Short mmCIF file of N, CA and C in Angstrom, two decimals:
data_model
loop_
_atom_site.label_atom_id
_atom_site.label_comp_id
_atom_site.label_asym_id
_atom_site.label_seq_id
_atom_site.Cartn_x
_atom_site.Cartn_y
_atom_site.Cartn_z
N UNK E 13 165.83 -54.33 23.21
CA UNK E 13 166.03 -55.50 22.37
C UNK E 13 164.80 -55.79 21.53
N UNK E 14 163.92 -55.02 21.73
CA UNK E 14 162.78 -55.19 20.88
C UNK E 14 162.53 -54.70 19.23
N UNK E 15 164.06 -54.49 18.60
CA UNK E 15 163.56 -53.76 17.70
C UNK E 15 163.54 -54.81 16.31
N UNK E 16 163.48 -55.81 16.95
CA UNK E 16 163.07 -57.04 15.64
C UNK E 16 161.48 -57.20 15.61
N UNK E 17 160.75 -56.35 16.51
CA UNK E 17 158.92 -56.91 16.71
C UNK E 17 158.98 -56.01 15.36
N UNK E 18 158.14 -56.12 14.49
CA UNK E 18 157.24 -55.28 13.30
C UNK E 18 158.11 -55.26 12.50
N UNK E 19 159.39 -55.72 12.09
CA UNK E 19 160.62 -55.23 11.12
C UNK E 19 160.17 -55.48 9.84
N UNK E 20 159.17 -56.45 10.12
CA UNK E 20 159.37 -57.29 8.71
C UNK E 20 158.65 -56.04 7.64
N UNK E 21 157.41 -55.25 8.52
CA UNK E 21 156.41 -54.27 7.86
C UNK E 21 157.86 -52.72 7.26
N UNK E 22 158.36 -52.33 8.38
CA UNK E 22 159.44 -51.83 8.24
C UNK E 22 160.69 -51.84 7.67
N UNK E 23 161.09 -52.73 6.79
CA UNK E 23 162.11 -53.43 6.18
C UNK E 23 162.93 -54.21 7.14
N UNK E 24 163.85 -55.10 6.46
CA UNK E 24 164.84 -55.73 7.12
C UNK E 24 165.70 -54.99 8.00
N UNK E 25 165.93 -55.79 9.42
CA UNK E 25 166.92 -54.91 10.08
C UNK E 25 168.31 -54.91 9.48
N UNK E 26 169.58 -53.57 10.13
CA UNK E 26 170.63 -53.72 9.23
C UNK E 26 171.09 -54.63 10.39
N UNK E 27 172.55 -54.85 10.26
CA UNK E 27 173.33 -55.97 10.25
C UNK E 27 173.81 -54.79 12.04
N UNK E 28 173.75 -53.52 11.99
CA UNK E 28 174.23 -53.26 13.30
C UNK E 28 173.00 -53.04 14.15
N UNK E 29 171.96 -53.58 13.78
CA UNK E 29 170.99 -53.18 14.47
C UNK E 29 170.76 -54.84 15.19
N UNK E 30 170.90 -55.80 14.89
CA UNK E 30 171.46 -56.92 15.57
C UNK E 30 172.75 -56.86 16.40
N UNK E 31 173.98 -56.51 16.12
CA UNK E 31 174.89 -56.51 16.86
C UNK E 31 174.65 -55.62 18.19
N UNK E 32 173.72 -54.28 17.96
CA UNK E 32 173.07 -54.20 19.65
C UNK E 32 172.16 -54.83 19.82
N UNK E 33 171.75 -56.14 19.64
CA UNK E 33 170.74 -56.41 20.32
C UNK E 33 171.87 -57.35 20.61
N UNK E 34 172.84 -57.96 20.48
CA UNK E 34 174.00 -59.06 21.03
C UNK E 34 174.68 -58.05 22.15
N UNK E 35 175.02 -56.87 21.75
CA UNK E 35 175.41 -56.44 23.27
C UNK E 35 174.11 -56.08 24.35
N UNK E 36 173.10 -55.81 24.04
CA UNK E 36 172.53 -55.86 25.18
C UNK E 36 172.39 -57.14 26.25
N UNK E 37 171.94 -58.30 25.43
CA UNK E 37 172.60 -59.73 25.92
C UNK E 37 173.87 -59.92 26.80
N UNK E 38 174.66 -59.53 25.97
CA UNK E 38 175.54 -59.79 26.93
C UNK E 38 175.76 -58.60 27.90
N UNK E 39 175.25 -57.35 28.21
CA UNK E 39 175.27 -56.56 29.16
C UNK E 39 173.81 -57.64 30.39
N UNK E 40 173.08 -58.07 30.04
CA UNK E 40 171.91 -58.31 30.93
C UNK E 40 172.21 -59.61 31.20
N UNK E 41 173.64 -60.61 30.70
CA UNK E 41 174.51 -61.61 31.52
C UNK E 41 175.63 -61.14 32.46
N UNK E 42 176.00 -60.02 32.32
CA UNK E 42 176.99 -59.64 33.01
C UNK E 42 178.83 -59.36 32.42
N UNK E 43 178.42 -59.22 31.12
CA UNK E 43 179.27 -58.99 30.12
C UNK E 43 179.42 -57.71 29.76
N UNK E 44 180.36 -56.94 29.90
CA UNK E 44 181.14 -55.61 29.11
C UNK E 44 181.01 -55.99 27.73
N UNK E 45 179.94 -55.45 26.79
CA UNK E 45 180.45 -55.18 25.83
C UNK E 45 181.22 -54.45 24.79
N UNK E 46 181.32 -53.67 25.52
CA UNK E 46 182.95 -53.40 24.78
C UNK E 46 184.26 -53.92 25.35
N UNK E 47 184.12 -54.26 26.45
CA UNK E 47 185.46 -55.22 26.66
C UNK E 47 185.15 -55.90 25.65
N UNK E 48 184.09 -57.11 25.55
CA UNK E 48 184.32 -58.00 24.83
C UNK E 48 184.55 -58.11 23.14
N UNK E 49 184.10 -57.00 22.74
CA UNK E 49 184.22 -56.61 21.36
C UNK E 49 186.13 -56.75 20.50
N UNK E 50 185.36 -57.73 19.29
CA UNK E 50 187.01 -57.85 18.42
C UNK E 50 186.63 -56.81 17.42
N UNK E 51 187.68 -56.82 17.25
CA UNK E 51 188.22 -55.87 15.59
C UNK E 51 187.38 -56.92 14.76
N UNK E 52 186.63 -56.83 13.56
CA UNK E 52 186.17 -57.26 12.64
C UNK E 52 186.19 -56.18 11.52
N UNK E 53 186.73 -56.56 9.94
CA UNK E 53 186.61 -56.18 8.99
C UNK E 53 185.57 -56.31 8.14
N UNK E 54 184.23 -57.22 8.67
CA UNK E 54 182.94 -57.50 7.57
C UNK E 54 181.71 -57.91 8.54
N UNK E 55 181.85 -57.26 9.85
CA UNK E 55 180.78 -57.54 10.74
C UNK E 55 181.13 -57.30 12.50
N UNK E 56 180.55 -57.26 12.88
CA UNK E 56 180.51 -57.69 14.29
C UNK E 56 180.76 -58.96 15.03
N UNK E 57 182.09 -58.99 15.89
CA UNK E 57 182.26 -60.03 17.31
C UNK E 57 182.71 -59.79 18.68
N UNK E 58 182.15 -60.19 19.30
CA UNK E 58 182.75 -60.60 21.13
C UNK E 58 183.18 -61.84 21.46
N UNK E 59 184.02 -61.55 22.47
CA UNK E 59 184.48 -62.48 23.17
C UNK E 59 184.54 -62.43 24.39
N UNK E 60 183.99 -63.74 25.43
CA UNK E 60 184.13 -63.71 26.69
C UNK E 60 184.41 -65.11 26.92
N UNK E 61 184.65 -64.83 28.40
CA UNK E 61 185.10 -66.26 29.28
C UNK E 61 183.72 -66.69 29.99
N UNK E 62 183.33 -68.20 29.59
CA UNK E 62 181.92 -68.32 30.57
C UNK E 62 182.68 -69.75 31.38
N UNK E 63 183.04 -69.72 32.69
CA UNK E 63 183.97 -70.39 33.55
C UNK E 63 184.76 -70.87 32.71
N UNK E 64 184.74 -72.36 31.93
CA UNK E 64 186.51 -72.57 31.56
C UNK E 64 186.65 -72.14 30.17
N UNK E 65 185.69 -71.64 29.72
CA UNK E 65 185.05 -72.03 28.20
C UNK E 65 184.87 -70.53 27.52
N UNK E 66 185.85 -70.31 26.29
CA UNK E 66 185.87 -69.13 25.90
C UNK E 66 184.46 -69.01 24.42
N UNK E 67 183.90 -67.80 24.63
CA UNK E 67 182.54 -68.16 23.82
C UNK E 67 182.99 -66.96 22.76
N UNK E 68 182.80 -67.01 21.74
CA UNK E 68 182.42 -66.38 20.52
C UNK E 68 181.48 -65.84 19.70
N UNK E 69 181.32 -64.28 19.66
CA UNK E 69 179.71 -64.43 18.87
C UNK E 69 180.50 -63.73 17.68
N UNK E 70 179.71 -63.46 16.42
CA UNK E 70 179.66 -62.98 15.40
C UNK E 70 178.41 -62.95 15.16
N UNK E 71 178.36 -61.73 13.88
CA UNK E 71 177.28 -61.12 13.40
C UNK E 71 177.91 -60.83 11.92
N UNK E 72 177.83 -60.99 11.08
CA UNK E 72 178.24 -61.01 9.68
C UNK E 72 177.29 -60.95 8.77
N UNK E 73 177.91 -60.18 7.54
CA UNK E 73 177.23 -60.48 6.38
C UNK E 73 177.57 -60.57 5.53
N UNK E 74 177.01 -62.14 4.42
CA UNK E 74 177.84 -63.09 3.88
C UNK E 74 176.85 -62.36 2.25
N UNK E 75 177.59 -63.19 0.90
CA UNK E 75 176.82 -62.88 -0.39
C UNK E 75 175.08 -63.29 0.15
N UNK E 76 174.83 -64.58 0.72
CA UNK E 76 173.68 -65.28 0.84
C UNK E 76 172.71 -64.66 2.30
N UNK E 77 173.36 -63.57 2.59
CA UNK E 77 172.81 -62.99 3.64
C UNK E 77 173.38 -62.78 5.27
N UNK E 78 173.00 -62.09 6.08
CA UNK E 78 173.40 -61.81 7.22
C UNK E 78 173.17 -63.56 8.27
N UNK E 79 173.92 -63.56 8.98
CA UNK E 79 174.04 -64.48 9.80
C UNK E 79 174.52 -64.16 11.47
N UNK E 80 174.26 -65.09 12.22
CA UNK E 80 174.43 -65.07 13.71
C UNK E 80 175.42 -65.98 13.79
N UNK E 81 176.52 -66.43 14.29
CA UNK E 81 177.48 -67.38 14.30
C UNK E 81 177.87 -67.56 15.85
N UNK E 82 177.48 -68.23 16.81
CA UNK E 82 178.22 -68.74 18.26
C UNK E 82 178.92 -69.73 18.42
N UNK E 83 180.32 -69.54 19.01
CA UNK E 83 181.16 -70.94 18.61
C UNK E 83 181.91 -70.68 19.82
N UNK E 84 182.41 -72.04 20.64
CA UNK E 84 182.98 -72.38 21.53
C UNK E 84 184.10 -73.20 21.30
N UNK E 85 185.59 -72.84 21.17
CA UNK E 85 186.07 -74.03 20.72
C UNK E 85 186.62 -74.29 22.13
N UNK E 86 186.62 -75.70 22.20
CA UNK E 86 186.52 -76.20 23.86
C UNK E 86 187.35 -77.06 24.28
N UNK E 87 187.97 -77.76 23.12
CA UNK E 87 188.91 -79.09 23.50
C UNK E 87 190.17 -79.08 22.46
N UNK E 88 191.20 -79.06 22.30
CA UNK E 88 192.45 -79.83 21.27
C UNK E 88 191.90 -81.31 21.44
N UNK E 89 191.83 -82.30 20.08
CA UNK E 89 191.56 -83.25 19.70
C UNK E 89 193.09 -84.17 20.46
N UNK E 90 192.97 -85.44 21.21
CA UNK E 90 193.84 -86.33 21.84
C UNK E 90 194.47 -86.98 20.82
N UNK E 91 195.79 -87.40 20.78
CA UNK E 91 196.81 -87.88 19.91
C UNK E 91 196.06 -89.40 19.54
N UNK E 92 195.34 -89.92 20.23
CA UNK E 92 194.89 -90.79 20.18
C UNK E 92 193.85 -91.39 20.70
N UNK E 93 193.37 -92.42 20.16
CA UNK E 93 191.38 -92.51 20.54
C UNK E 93 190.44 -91.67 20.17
N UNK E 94 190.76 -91.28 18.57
CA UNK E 94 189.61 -90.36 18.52
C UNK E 94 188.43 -91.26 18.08
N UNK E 95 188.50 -92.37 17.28
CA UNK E 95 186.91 -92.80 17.02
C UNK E 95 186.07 -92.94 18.42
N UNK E 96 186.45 -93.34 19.33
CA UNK E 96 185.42 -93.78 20.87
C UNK E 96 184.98 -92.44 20.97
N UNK E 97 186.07 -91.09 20.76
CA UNK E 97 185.41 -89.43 21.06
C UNK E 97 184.71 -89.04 19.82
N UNK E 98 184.98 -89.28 18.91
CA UNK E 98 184.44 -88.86 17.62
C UNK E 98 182.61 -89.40 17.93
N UNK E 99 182.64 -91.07 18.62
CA UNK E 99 181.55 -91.85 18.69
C UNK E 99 180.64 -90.81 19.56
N UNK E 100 181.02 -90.47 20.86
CA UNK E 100 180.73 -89.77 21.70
C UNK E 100 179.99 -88.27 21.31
N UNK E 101 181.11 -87.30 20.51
CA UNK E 101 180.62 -86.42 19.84
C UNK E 101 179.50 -86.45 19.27
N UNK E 102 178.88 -87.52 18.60
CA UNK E 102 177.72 -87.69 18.15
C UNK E 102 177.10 -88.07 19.12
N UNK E 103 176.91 -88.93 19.51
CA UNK E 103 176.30 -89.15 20.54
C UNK E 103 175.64 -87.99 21.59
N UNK E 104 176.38 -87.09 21.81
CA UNK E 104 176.09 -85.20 22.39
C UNK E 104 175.19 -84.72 21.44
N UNK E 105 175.84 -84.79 20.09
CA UNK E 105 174.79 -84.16 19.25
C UNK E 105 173.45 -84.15 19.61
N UNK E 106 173.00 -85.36 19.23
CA UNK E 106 171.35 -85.76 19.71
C UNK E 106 170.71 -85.69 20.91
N UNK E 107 171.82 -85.49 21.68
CA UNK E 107 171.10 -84.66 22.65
C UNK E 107 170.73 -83.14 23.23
N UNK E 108 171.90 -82.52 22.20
CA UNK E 108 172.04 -80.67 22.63
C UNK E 108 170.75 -80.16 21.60
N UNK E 109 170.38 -79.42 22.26
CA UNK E 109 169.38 -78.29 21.82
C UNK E 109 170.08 -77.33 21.17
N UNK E 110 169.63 -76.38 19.57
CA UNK E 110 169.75 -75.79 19.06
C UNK E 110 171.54 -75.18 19.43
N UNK E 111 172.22 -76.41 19.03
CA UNK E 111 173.74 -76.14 19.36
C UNK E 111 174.36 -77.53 18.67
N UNK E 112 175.61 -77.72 18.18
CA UNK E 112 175.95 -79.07 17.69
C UNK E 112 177.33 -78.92 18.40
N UNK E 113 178.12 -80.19 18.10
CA UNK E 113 179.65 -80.62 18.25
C UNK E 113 180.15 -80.78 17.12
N UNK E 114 181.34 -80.24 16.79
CA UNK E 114 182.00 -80.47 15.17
C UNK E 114 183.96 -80.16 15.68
N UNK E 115 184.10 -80.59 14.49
CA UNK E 115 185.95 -80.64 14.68
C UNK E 115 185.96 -79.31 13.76
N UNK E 116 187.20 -78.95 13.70
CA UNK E 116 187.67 -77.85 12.64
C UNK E 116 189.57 -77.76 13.26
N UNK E 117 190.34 -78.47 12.34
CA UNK E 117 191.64 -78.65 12.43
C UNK E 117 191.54 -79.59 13.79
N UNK E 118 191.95 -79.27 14.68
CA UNK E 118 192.22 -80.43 15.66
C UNK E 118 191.79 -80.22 17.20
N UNK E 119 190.80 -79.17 16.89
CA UNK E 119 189.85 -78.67 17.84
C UNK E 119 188.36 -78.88 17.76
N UNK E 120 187.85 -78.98 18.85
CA UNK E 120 186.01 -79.59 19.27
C UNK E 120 185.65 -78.11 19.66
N UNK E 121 184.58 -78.19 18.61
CA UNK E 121 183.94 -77.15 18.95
C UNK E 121 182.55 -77.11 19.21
N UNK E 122 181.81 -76.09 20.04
CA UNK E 122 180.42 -75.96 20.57
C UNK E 122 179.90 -74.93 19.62
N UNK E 123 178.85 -75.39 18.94
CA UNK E 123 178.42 -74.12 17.65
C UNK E 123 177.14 -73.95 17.25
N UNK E 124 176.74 -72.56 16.80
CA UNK E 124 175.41 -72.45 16.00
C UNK E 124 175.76 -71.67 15.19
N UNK E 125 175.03 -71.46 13.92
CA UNK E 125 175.15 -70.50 12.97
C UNK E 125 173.84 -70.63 12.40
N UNK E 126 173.20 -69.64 12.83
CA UNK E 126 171.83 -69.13 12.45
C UNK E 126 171.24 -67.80 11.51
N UNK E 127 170.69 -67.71 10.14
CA UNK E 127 170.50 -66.82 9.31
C UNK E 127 169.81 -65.57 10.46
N UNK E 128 170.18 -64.58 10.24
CA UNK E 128 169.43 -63.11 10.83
C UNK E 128 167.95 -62.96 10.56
N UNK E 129 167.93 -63.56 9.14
CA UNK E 129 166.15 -63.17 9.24
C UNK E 129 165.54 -63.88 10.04
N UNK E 130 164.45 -63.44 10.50
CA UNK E 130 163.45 -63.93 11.43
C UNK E 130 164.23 -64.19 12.82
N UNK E 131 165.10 -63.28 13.26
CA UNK E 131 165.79 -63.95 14.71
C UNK E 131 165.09 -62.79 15.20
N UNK E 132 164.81 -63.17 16.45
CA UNK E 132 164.30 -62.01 17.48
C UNK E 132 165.41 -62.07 18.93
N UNK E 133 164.96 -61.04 19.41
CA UNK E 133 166.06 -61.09 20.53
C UNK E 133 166.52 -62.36 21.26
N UNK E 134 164.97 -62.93 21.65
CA UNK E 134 165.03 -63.68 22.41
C UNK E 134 165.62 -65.25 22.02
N UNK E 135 165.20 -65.49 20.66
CA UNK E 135 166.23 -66.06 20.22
C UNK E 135 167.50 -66.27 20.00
N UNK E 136 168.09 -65.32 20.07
CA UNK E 136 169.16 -64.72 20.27
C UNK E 136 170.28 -64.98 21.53
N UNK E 137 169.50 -64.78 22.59
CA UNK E 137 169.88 -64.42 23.86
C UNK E 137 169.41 -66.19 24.29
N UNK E 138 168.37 -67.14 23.71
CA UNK E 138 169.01 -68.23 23.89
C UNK E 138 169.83 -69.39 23.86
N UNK E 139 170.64 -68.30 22.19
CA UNK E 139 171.65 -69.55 21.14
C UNK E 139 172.94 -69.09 22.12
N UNK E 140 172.88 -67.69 22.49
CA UNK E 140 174.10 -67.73 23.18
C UNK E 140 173.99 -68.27 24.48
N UNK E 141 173.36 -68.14 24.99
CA UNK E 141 173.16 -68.73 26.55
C UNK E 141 173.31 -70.67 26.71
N UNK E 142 172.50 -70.89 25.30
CA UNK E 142 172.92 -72.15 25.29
C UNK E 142 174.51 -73.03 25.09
N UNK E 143 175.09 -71.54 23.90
CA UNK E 143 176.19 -72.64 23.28
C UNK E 143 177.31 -72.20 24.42
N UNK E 144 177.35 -71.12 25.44
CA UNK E 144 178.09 -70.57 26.42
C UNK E 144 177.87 -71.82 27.59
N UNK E 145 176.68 -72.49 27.69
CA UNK E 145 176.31 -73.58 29.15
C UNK E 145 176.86 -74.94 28.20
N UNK E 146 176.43 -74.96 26.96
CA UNK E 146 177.22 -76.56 26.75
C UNK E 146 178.61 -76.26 27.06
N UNK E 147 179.38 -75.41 26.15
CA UNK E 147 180.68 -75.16 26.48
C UNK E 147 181.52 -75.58 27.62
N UNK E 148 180.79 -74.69 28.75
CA UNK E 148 181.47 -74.65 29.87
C UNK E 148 181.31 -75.98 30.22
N UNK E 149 179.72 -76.86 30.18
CA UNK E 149 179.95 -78.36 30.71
C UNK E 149 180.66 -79.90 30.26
N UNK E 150 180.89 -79.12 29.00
CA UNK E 150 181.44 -80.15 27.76
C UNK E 150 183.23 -80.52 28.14
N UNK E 151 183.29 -79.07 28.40
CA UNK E 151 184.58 -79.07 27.70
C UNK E 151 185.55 -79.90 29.22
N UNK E 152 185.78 -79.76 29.92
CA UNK E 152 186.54 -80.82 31.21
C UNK E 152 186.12 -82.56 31.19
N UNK E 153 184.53 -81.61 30.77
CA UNK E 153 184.27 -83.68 30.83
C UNK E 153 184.88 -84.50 29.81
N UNK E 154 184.76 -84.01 28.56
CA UNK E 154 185.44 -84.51 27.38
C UNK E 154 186.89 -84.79 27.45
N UNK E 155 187.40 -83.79 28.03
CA UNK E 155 189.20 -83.74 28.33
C UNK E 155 189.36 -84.68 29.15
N UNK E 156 189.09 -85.00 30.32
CA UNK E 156 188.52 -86.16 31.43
C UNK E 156 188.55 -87.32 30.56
N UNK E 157 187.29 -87.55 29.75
CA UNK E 157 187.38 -88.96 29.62
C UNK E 157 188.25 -89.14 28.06
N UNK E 158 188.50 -88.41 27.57
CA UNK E 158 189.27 -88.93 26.23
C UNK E 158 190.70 -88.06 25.98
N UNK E 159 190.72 -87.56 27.25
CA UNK E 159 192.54 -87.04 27.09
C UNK E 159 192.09 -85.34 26.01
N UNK E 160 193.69 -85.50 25.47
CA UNK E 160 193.71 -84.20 24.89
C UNK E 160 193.97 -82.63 25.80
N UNK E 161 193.55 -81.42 25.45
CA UNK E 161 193.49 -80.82 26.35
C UNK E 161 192.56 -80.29 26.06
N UNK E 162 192.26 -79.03 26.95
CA UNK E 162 191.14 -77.62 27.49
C UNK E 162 191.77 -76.74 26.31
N UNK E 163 190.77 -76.23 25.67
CA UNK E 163 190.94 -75.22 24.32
C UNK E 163 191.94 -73.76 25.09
N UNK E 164 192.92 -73.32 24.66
CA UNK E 164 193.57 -72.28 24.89
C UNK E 164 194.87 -72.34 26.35
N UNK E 165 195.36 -73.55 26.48
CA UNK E 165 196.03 -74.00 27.63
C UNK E 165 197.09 -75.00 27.14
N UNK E 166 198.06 -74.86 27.47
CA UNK E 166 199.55 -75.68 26.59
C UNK E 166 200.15 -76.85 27.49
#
């Protein structure tokens, strides 16, 4: 995972030379990466289960440059009472480390999206580790106190 030390003297890394440093990560959590690997047409993603909470990585590259993308979507939004959860959602915000809470259609999601330059492994291996531990703790408690359901369950 070291092959981001000196890059900068060496040129920019490519875009698959990050995506193994995301599977080694997830091999040194206990993740198959190639189980976890999707079909992508413009980059690299995995997918795994971290207890209830399904995690997402991507590795892409956009006109404005390569990017890291970790996303948890964790909850379906409740038919009702969303300002008290919406209030709440923020409220999480200010407290999560290098990870936020956001909606997208009618799902809560756990997320980072971080540019490739200047990421080193270890950075790396803590956006996922982080947005994989909010996930898993977010997502029951939220369902718990404001209804709705658990992301991927009918």
């Amino acid at each position: 995972m070291a092959f981001l030390r000196g890059s900068r003297q060496q040129g920019a890394p490519r875009i698959d030379q990050y995506a193994q440093t995301v599977e080694a990560i997830l091999a040194n959590i206990g993740i198959d990466p190639a189980a976890a690997r999707m079909a992508m047409s413009d980059g690299f993603g995995w997918s795994f289960q971290r207890g209830s909470a399904m995690i997402e990585i991507y590795v892409t590259q956009k006109d404005t440059g390569g990017y890291l993308q970790v996303l948890s979507p964790i909850a379906h939004l409740p038919m009702t009472g969303l300002l008290p959860l919406y209030r709440r959602l923020l409220e999480l915000n200010l407290q999560m480390t290098e990870a936020a809470l956001g909606v997208y259609t009618d799902i809560v999601f756990v997320f980072v999206e971080r540019p490739l330059d200047g990421l080193d492994a270890g950075e790396a291996d803590q956006i996922i580790n982080n947005v994989a531990a909010y996930a898993d703790e977010l997502d029951d408690k939220l369902v718990s106190e404001f209804g709705g359901r658990l992301y991927g369950r009918i």
